[in-house]
Amino acid sequence: MAKNIDWANLGFGYIKTDYRYVSIFKDGAWDEGHITEDDMISLSECACVFQYAQTCFEGLKAYTTEDGRIVTFRPDLNGERMENSARRLSMPAFPKERFVKAVTEVVKANRDFVPPFGSGATLYIRPFMMGTNPVIGVKPATEYQFRIFTTPVGPYFKGGAKPITIRVSDFDRAAPHGTGNVKAGLNYAMSLYAITDAHEKGFDENMYLDAATRTHVEETGGANFIFVTKDNTIVTPKSNTILPSVTRRSLMHVAEHYLGLKVEERPVEFGEVADFAEAGLCGTAAVISPVGKINDHGKEICIPSGMEKMGPVLQKLYDTLTGIQMGRIEAPEGWIHEIC
Ligand SMILES: *Cc1c(COP(=O)(O)O)cnc(C)c1O
């Protein structure tokens, strides 16, 4: 029985669901893992996660397709990315095959919380892991927890996507040669001051330039950039210090193989931005949010076809990818993972 939730008016907040997944790493191995109702974690005050922030996470969503199946989108890529994040933070990788199985189990257990097709809402899935044993000398933990909880979230845009205004940030999202390519709280902690400051000054997001030279476009706090040139080429920044977005990689594939557009993943100089016809941010939550204006220290760059609504090329990309996700358009092999 579906839960009695007002799906259309859900926001993006935490709502406790019935079940979560836990696996423990101890004596050099992960245990078999289990589903639990217990949402509380009790740890030593000296746990490595509290002292040295040894933790990383993932984010994906489960949703109901047009024909009533509950599915997730490319969870294997989230599992692979979490393996990479874990290794970079000296944590044992939770194997990606087990990651997909655990996601499947926890969504199935919480299937009554998966919003119905057409509501625009989804069940957000949050895998995360952390070093749990006491560590005071600077070294990685030897014991870990891998967990997954889920929470229903509302439609990202209520009443259509409105183009946002972003500003070029004077803060860096991540250290120049550091951990910008891992999905981890440490990068988000670094961005909290910058995003609060941006909001206070009337901007929706920060555009981070590369920390080493401040000449190239990186990403925002939690989404990759995708641009469209005046001759309809899709351009996305290539950098070792941004997070490889599953949405961005999927959009680039769709642009090339479904829409026959030219695609380029390459370094993007900030100076080029004024020449683009369309700009958007991509990530799991919104798929694409259009960017209307970019403020560079008081100098405004207006993106010509994205001021009122999403530009036509990004809209086409958005419609095609969401069509694939919802089962209206045939998906490439392996993109849609059926839960039940
Ligand atoms: C999660 C995240 C993204 C978006 O990735 P998706 O896999 O598309 O959701 C982009 N940038 C950062 C820093 C992120 O943490």
Tab-separated table of C-alpha atoms and ligand atoms in Angstrom:
chain	number	residue	atom	x	y	z
A	1	MET	CA	0.000	0.000	0.000
A	2	ALA	CA	1.419	3.368	-1.022
A	3	LYS	CA	1.949	5.681	1.949
A	4	ASN	CA	-0.472	8.504	2.473
A	5	ILE	CA	1.832	11.302	1.308
A	6	ASP	CA	0.887	14.462	-0.597
A	7	TRP	CA	3.400	13.706	-3.387
A	8	ALA	CA	2.769	16.887	-5.393
A	9	ASN	CA	3.577	19.138	-2.430
A	10	LEU	CA	6.662	17.336	-1.161
A	11	GLY	CA	9.780	19.479	-0.863
A	12	PHE	CA	13.430	18.450	-0.680
A	13	GLY	CA	13.600	17.505	2.986
A	14	TYR	CA	14.271	14.392	5.014
A	15	ILE	CA	11.303	12.138	5.640
A	16	LYS	CA	12.101	8.975	7.549
A	17	THR	CA	11.154	5.819	5.682
A	18	ASP	CA	10.713	2.369	7.252
A	19	TYR	CA	13.964	0.634	6.277
A	20	ARG	CA	17.654	1.274	5.663
A	21	TYR	CA	20.655	-0.901	4.743
A	22	VAL	CA	23.799	-1.410	6.858
A	23	SER	CA	27.026	-3.301	6.252
A	24	ILE	CA	29.995	-3.277	8.649
A	25	PHE	CA	33.680	-3.508	7.709
A	26	LYS	CA	35.835	-5.097	10.421
A	27	ASP	CA	38.976	-7.271	10.481
A	28	GLY	CA	39.605	-6.503	6.822
A	29	ALA	CA	36.221	-7.537	5.377
A	30	TRP	CA	32.639	-6.348	4.820
A	31	ASP	CA	29.968	-8.413	6.552
A	32	GLU	CA	27.006	-9.688	4.531
A	33	GLY	CA	24.903	-6.591	5.318
A	34	HIS	CA	21.260	-6.357	6.362
A	35	ILE	CA	18.111	-4.266	6.240
A	36	THR	CA	17.176	-2.587	9.524
A	37	GLU	CA	14.499	-0.290	10.913
A	38	ASP	CA	17.033	1.471	13.161
A	39	ASP	CA	17.830	4.928	11.795
A	40	MET	CA	20.198	5.896	14.636
A	41	ILE	CA	24.004	5.511	14.594
A	42	SER	CA	25.910	5.335	17.872
A	43	LEU	CA	29.669	5.913	17.592
A	44	SER	CA	32.705	6.776	19.707
A	45	GLU	CA	33.314	10.507	20.089
A	46	CYS	CA	36.739	9.788	18.597
A	47	ALA	CA	35.428	7.988	15.470
A	48	CYS	CA	37.558	8.880	12.433
A	49	VAL	CA	34.529	10.377	10.662
A	50	PHE	CA	34.171	13.047	13.381
A	51	GLN	CA	37.857	13.866	13.757
A	52	TYR	CA	39.173	13.580	10.202
A	53	ALA	CA	35.983	13.611	8.102
A	54	GLN	CA	36.587	10.169	6.629
A	55	THR	CA	33.285	9.830	4.827
A	56	CYS	CA	31.852	9.891	1.314
A	57	PHE	CA	28.412	9.480	-0.212
A	58	GLU	CA	26.320	8.952	-3.333
A	59	GLY	CA	22.943	10.173	-4.512
A	60	LEU	CA	20.494	8.596	-6.957
A	61	LYS	CA	16.763	8.194	-7.275
A	62	ALA	CA	14.111	5.508	-7.664
A	63	TYR	CA	10.891	6.357	-9.459
A	64	THR	CA	7.870	4.792	-11.120
A	65	THR	CA	7.878	4.507	-14.916
A	66	GLU	CA	4.871	5.095	-17.160
A	67	ASP	CA	4.127	1.337	-17.193
A	68	GLY	CA	4.266	1.063	-13.388
A	69	ARG	CA	7.717	-0.418	-12.796
A	70	ILE	CA	9.936	0.870	-9.963
A	71	VAL	CA	13.411	1.506	-11.381
A	72	THR	CA	16.693	3.310	-10.757
A	73	PHE	CA	18.871	4.951	-13.384
A	74	ARG	CA	22.410	3.583	-13.971
A	75	PRO	CA	23.111	2.653	-10.312
A	76	ASP	CA	26.248	0.797	-11.437
A	77	LEU	CA	27.868	4.168	-12.207
A	78	ASN	CA	27.089	5.432	-8.699
A	79	GLY	CA	28.571	2.214	-7.284
A	80	GLU	CA	31.721	2.634	-9.371
A	81	ARG	CA	32.055	6.301	-8.417
A	82	MET	CA	31.662	5.458	-4.734
A	83	GLU	CA	34.448	2.878	-5.039
A	84	ASN	CA	36.667	5.657	-6.430
A	85	SER	CA	35.648	8.139	-3.714
A	86	ALA	CA	36.372	5.543	-1.010
A	87	ARG	CA	39.824	4.733	-2.398
A	88	ARG	CA	40.780	8.414	-2.578
A	89	LEU	CA	39.830	8.786	1.100
A	90	SER	CA	41.716	5.613	2.122
A	91	MET	CA	38.541	3.703	2.840
A	92	PRO	CA	37.875	0.122	1.741
A	93	ALA	CA	35.678	0.122	-1.368
A	94	PHE	CA	32.203	-1.337	-0.976
A	95	PRO	CA	32.074	-3.462	-4.168
A	96	LYS	CA	29.884	-1.916	-6.878
A	97	GLU	CA	27.999	-5.160	-7.520
A	98	ARG	CA	27.056	-5.289	-3.839
A	99	PHE	CA	26.180	-1.576	-3.992
A	100	VAL	CA	23.613	-2.248	-6.726
A	101	LYS	CA	22.195	-5.216	-4.787
A	102	ALA	CA	21.930	-3.161	-1.593
A	103	VAL	CA	20.196	-0.286	-3.442
A	104	THR	CA	17.763	-2.817	-4.898
A	105	GLU	CA	17.025	-4.356	-1.476
A	106	VAL	CA	16.496	-1.083	0.337
A	107	VAL	CA	14.251	0.390	-2.370
A	108	LYS	CA	12.207	-2.806	-2.513
A	109	ALA	CA	11.781	-2.694	1.281
A	110	ASN	CA	10.603	0.935	1.025
A	111	ARG	CA	8.534	0.493	-2.153
A	112	ASP	CA	5.471	2.077	-0.501
A	113	PHE	CA	7.443	5.332	-0.365
A	114	VAL	CA	8.205	5.407	-4.104
A	115	PRO	CA	6.043	8.189	-5.571
A	116	PRO	CA	3.608	7.280	-8.364
A	117	PHE	CA	4.273	8.037	-12.045
A	118	GLY	CA	3.319	11.550	-13.041
A	119	SER	CA	3.738	13.083	-9.561
A	120	GLY	CA	7.172	14.440	-10.441
A	121	ALA	CA	8.340	13.206	-7.028
A	122	THR	CA	10.997	10.489	-6.563
A	123	LEU	CA	12.501	8.356	-3.820
A	124	TYR	CA	15.948	9.818	-3.233
A	125	ILE	CA	18.560	7.193	-2.311
A	126	ARG	CA	21.521	8.189	-0.169
A	127	PRO	CA	24.338	5.621	0.182
A	128	PHE	CA	27.162	6.756	2.473
A	129	MET	CA	30.083	5.317	4.388
A	130	MET	CA	32.331	6.403	7.224
A	131	GLY	CA	35.290	5.430	9.399
A	132	THR	CA	33.818	4.399	12.762
A	133	ASN	CA	36.569	3.306	15.169
A	134	PRO	CA	38.418	5.778	17.449
A	135	VAL	CA	41.425	7.370	15.718
A	136	ILE	CA	43.410	10.235	17.190
A	137	GLY	CA	46.788	9.904	15.452
A	138	VAL	CA	46.225	10.919	11.824
A	139	LYS	CA	45.545	7.686	9.978
A	140	PRO	CA	42.612	5.960	8.287
A	141	ALA	CA	40.103	4.024	10.382
A	142	THR	CA	40.149	0.229	10.395
A	143	GLU	CA	36.391	-0.173	10.892
A	144	TYR	CA	33.659	1.272	8.666
A	145	GLN	CA	29.915	1.386	8.114
A	146	PHE	CA	28.333	1.485	4.686
A	147	ARG	CA	24.684	2.544	4.879
A	148	ILE	CA	21.831	3.484	2.554
A	149	PHE	CA	18.739	5.414	3.535
A	150	THR	CA	15.960	6.663	1.293
A	151	THR	CA	13.661	9.675	1.507
A	152	PRO	CA	10.812	10.752	-0.775
A	153	VAL	CA	11.459	14.141	-2.397
A	154	GLY	CA	9.174	16.414	-4.359
A	155	PRO	CA	9.385	17.656	-7.948
A	156	TYR	CA	12.558	19.728	-8.283
A	157	PHE	CA	10.818	22.502	-10.195
A	158	LYS	CA	7.270	23.389	-9.284
A	159	GLY	CA	5.705	25.063	-12.298
A	160	GLY	CA	8.612	24.693	-14.719
A	161	ALA	CA	12.334	25.392	-14.640
A	162	LYS	CA	13.168	29.068	-14.132
A	163	PRO	CA	16.656	30.100	-15.282
A	164	ILE	CA	18.932	30.894	-12.364
A	165	THR	CA	21.606	33.502	-11.802
A	166	ILE	CA	25.057	32.379	-10.735
A	167	ARG	CA	28.170	34.276	-9.769
A	168	VAL	CA	31.840	33.580	-10.285
A	169	SER	CA	33.061	32.544	-6.845
A	170	ASP	CA	36.149	33.907	-5.125
A	171	PHE	CA	36.121	30.800	-2.982
A	172	ASP	CA	37.352	27.425	-4.196
A	173	ARG	CA	35.140	24.364	-4.069
A	174	ALA	CA	38.080	22.026	-3.517
A	175	ALA	CA	41.857	22.207	-3.194
A	176	PRO	CA	43.780	22.644	-6.495
A	177	HIS	CA	45.160	19.108	-6.674
A	178	GLY	CA	42.925	17.615	-4.034
A	179	THR	CA	39.675	15.778	-3.778
A	180	GLY	CA	37.458	17.714	-6.184
A	181	ASN	CA	36.658	14.489	-8.043
A	182	VAL	CA	35.217	12.651	-5.026
A	183	LYS	CA	31.644	12.886	-3.800
A	184	ALA	CA	32.283	13.668	-0.175
A	185	GLY	CA	31.067	15.856	2.637
A	186	LEU	CA	34.484	17.490	2.859
A	187	ASN	CA	33.918	19.300	-0.464
A	188	TYR	CA	30.392	20.270	0.565
A	189	ALA	CA	31.656	21.550	3.926
A	190	MET	CA	34.088	23.726	1.955
A	191	SER	CA	31.231	25.102	-0.157
A	192	LEU	CA	28.779	25.969	2.645
A	193	TYR	CA	30.284	29.363	3.378
A	194	ALA	CA	30.427	30.231	-0.318
A	195	ILE	CA	26.809	29.233	-1.027
A	196	THR	CA	25.461	31.075	2.023
A	197	ASP	CA	27.401	34.154	0.941
A	198	ALA	CA	26.083	33.821	-2.636
A	199	HIS	CA	22.476	33.554	-1.435
A	200	GLU	CA	22.887	36.606	0.820
A	201	LYS	CA	24.038	38.551	-2.243
A	202	GLY	CA	21.093	37.394	-4.354
A	203	PHE	CA	22.723	34.632	-6.430
A	204	ASP	CA	21.404	31.095	-6.737
A	205	GLU	CA	24.710	29.298	-7.186
A	206	ASN	CA	28.478	29.676	-7.370
A	207	MET	CA	30.468	29.038	-10.505
A	208	TYR	CA	33.804	27.709	-9.335
A	209	LEU	CA	36.843	28.254	-11.519
A	210	ASP	CA	39.799	25.888	-11.284
A	211	ALA	CA	41.570	26.579	-8.009
A	212	ALA	CA	45.072	26.332	-9.491
A	213	THR	CA	44.791	29.074	-12.144
A	214	ARG	CA	41.267	30.565	-11.882
A	215	THR	CA	41.034	30.586	-15.673
A	216	HIS	CA	38.852	27.554	-16.457
A	217	VAL	CA	35.255	26.682	-15.643
A	218	GLU	CA	34.884	23.816	-13.161
A	219	GLU	CA	31.377	23.278	-11.765
A	220	THR	CA	28.993	24.561	-9.108
A	221	GLY	CA	28.789	23.159	-5.576
A	222	GLY	CA	26.791	20.135	-6.665
A	223	ALA	CA	26.242	20.130	-10.429
A	224	ASN	CA	28.326	19.993	-13.633
A	225	PHE	CA	28.022	22.537	-16.427
A	226	ILE	CA	26.780	21.805	-19.904
A	227	PHE	CA	26.913	24.477	-22.628
A	228	VAL	CA	25.542	24.799	-26.147
A	229	THR	CA	27.503	26.787	-28.753
A	230	LYS	CA	25.819	28.993	-31.368
A	231	ASP	CA	26.234	26.160	-33.903
A	232	ASN	CA	24.611	23.591	-31.586
A	233	THR	CA	27.724	21.804	-30.321
A	234	ILE	CA	27.385	20.494	-26.769
A	235	VAL	CA	30.390	21.442	-24.629
A	236	THR	CA	31.173	20.300	-21.096
A	237	PRO	CA	34.287	21.097	-19.042
A	238	LYS	CA	36.970	18.415	-18.778
A	239	SER	CA	38.831	18.549	-15.488
A	240	ASN	CA	40.350	16.133	-12.981
A	241	THR	CA	39.033	18.224	-10.122
A	242	ILE	CA	35.284	18.067	-10.813
A	243	LEU	CA	32.865	15.286	-9.908
A	244	PRO	CA	32.035	13.039	-12.863
A	245	SER	CA	28.246	13.530	-12.960
A	246	VAL	CA	26.215	10.518	-14.088
A	247	THR	CA	23.611	12.913	-15.516
A	248	ARG	CA	26.216	14.839	-17.514
A	249	ARG	CA	27.754	11.652	-18.938
A	250	SER	CA	24.268	10.419	-19.885
A	251	LEU	CA	23.334	13.750	-21.507
A	252	MET	CA	26.522	13.727	-23.597
A	253	HIS	CA	25.657	10.224	-24.824
A	254	VAL	CA	22.086	11.261	-25.619
A	255	ALA	CA	23.277	14.385	-27.461
A	256	GLU	CA	25.612	12.381	-29.654
A	257	HIS	CA	23.696	9.140	-30.228
A	258	TYR	CA	20.028	10.159	-30.008
A	259	LEU	CA	20.110	13.749	-31.283
A	260	GLY	CA	23.121	13.524	-33.623
A	261	LEU	CA	24.756	16.599	-32.093
A	262	LYS	CA	28.480	17.243	-31.971
A	263	VAL	CA	29.817	16.872	-28.406
A	264	GLU	CA	33.040	18.108	-26.841
A	265	GLU	CA	34.428	17.356	-23.400
A	266	ARG	CA	37.368	19.734	-23.104
A	267	PRO	CA	38.824	22.461	-20.903
A	268	VAL	CA	36.519	25.507	-21.053
A	269	GLU	CA	38.085	28.911	-20.532
A	270	PHE	CA	35.987	31.336	-18.560
A	271	GLY	CA	36.369	33.846	-21.403
A	272	GLU	CA	34.412	31.548	-23.736
A	273	VAL	CA	31.299	31.554	-21.598
A	274	ALA	CA	29.913	34.786	-23.053
A	275	ASP	CA	29.846	33.174	-26.514
A	276	PHE	CA	27.638	30.222	-25.584
A	277	ALA	CA	24.006	30.191	-26.690
A	278	GLU	CA	22.728	28.081	-23.770
A	279	ALA	CA	24.010	27.049	-20.360
A	280	GLY	CA	22.724	24.574	-17.827
A	281	LEU	CA	23.601	22.703	-14.666
A	282	CYS	CA	23.213	18.960	-14.569
A	283	GLY	CA	22.707	16.568	-11.716
A	284	THR	CA	20.403	13.792	-10.546
A	285	ALA	CA	17.883	16.033	-8.768
A	286	ALA	CA	16.939	18.463	-11.552
A	287	VAL	CA	18.509	16.668	-14.571
A	288	ILE	CA	19.114	20.123	-16.167
A	289	SER	CA	18.553	23.548	-14.605
A	290	PRO	CA	18.925	26.422	-17.042
A	291	VAL	CA	21.371	29.227	-16.292
A	292	GLY	CA	20.205	32.689	-17.357
A	293	LYS	CA	22.885	35.023	-16.051
A	294	ILE	CA	26.459	34.724	-14.883
A	295	ASN	CA	27.788	37.554	-12.741
A	296	ASP	CA	31.558	38.057	-12.915
A	297	HIS	CA	32.350	40.529	-10.144
A	298	GLY	CA	29.595	42.912	-11.174
A	299	LYS	CA	29.866	42.298	-14.915
A	300	GLU	CA	26.790	40.451	-16.155
A	301	ILE	CA	26.893	37.815	-18.853
A	302	CYS	CA	23.411	37.092	-20.164
A	303	ILE	CA	22.979	33.714	-21.829
A	304	PRO	CA	20.945	34.657	-24.939
A	305	SER	CA	18.462	31.795	-25.225
A	306	GLY	CA	18.126	30.940	-21.557
A	307	MET	CA	16.810	34.121	-19.953
A	308	GLU	CA	13.092	33.292	-19.769
A	309	LYS	CA	13.106	29.512	-19.930
A	310	MET	CA	15.396	26.631	-20.815
A	311	GLY	CA	16.952	27.086	-24.280
A	312	PRO	CA	15.690	24.867	-27.135
A	313	VAL	CA	18.678	22.506	-27.394
A	314	LEU	CA	18.902	21.866	-23.654
A	315	GLN	CA	15.112	21.392	-23.579
A	316	LYS	CA	15.407	18.732	-26.298
A	317	LEU	CA	18.193	17.026	-24.326
A	318	TYR	CA	16.131	17.218	-21.147
A	319	ASP	CA	13.037	15.769	-22.836
A	320	THR	CA	15.032	12.930	-24.393
A	321	LEU	CA	16.838	11.904	-21.204
A	322	THR	CA	13.712	12.116	-19.034
A	323	GLY	CA	11.852	10.188	-21.764
A	324	ILE	CA	14.482	7.432	-21.507
A	325	GLN	CA	14.284	7.470	-17.702
A	326	MET	CA	10.489	7.213	-17.683
A	327	GLY	CA	10.370	4.431	-20.272
A	328	ARG	CA	8.823	6.464	-23.113
A	329	ILE	CA	11.993	6.265	-25.222
A	330	GLU	CA	14.072	3.117	-25.577
A	331	ALA	CA	17.067	3.213	-23.230
A	332	PRO	CA	20.620	2.145	-24.075
A	333	GLU	CA	21.435	-1.346	-22.758
A	334	GLY	CA	21.788	-1.390	-18.966
A	335	TRP	CA	20.622	2.165	-18.204
A	336	ILE	CA	17.348	1.257	-16.499
A	337	HIS	CA	17.712	-1.004	-13.474
A	338	GLU	CA	14.426	-2.609	-12.527
A	339	ILE	CA	13.702	-2.997	-8.809
A	340	CYS	CA	10.174	-4.428	-8.962
B	1	LIG	C1	26.590	14.656	-7.101
B	1	LIG	C2	27.343	15.760	-7.713
B	1	LIG	C3	27.134	16.156	-9.037
B	1	LIG	C4	26.049	15.575	-9.916
B	1	LIG	O1	26.268	14.225	-10.220
B	1	LIG	P1	25.059	13.285	-10.700
B	1	LIG	O2	25.706	11.928	-10.706
B	1	LIG	O3	24.641	13.722	-12.035
B	1	LIG	O4	23.977	13.423	-9.681
B	1	LIG	C5	27.944	17.156	-9.559
B	1	LIG	N1	28.891	17.758	-8.801
B	1	LIG	C6	29.121	17.411	-7.517
B	1	LIG	C7	30.172	18.103	-6.751
B	1	LIG	C8	28.357	16.400	-6.922
B	1	LIG	O5	28.574	16.083	-5.638
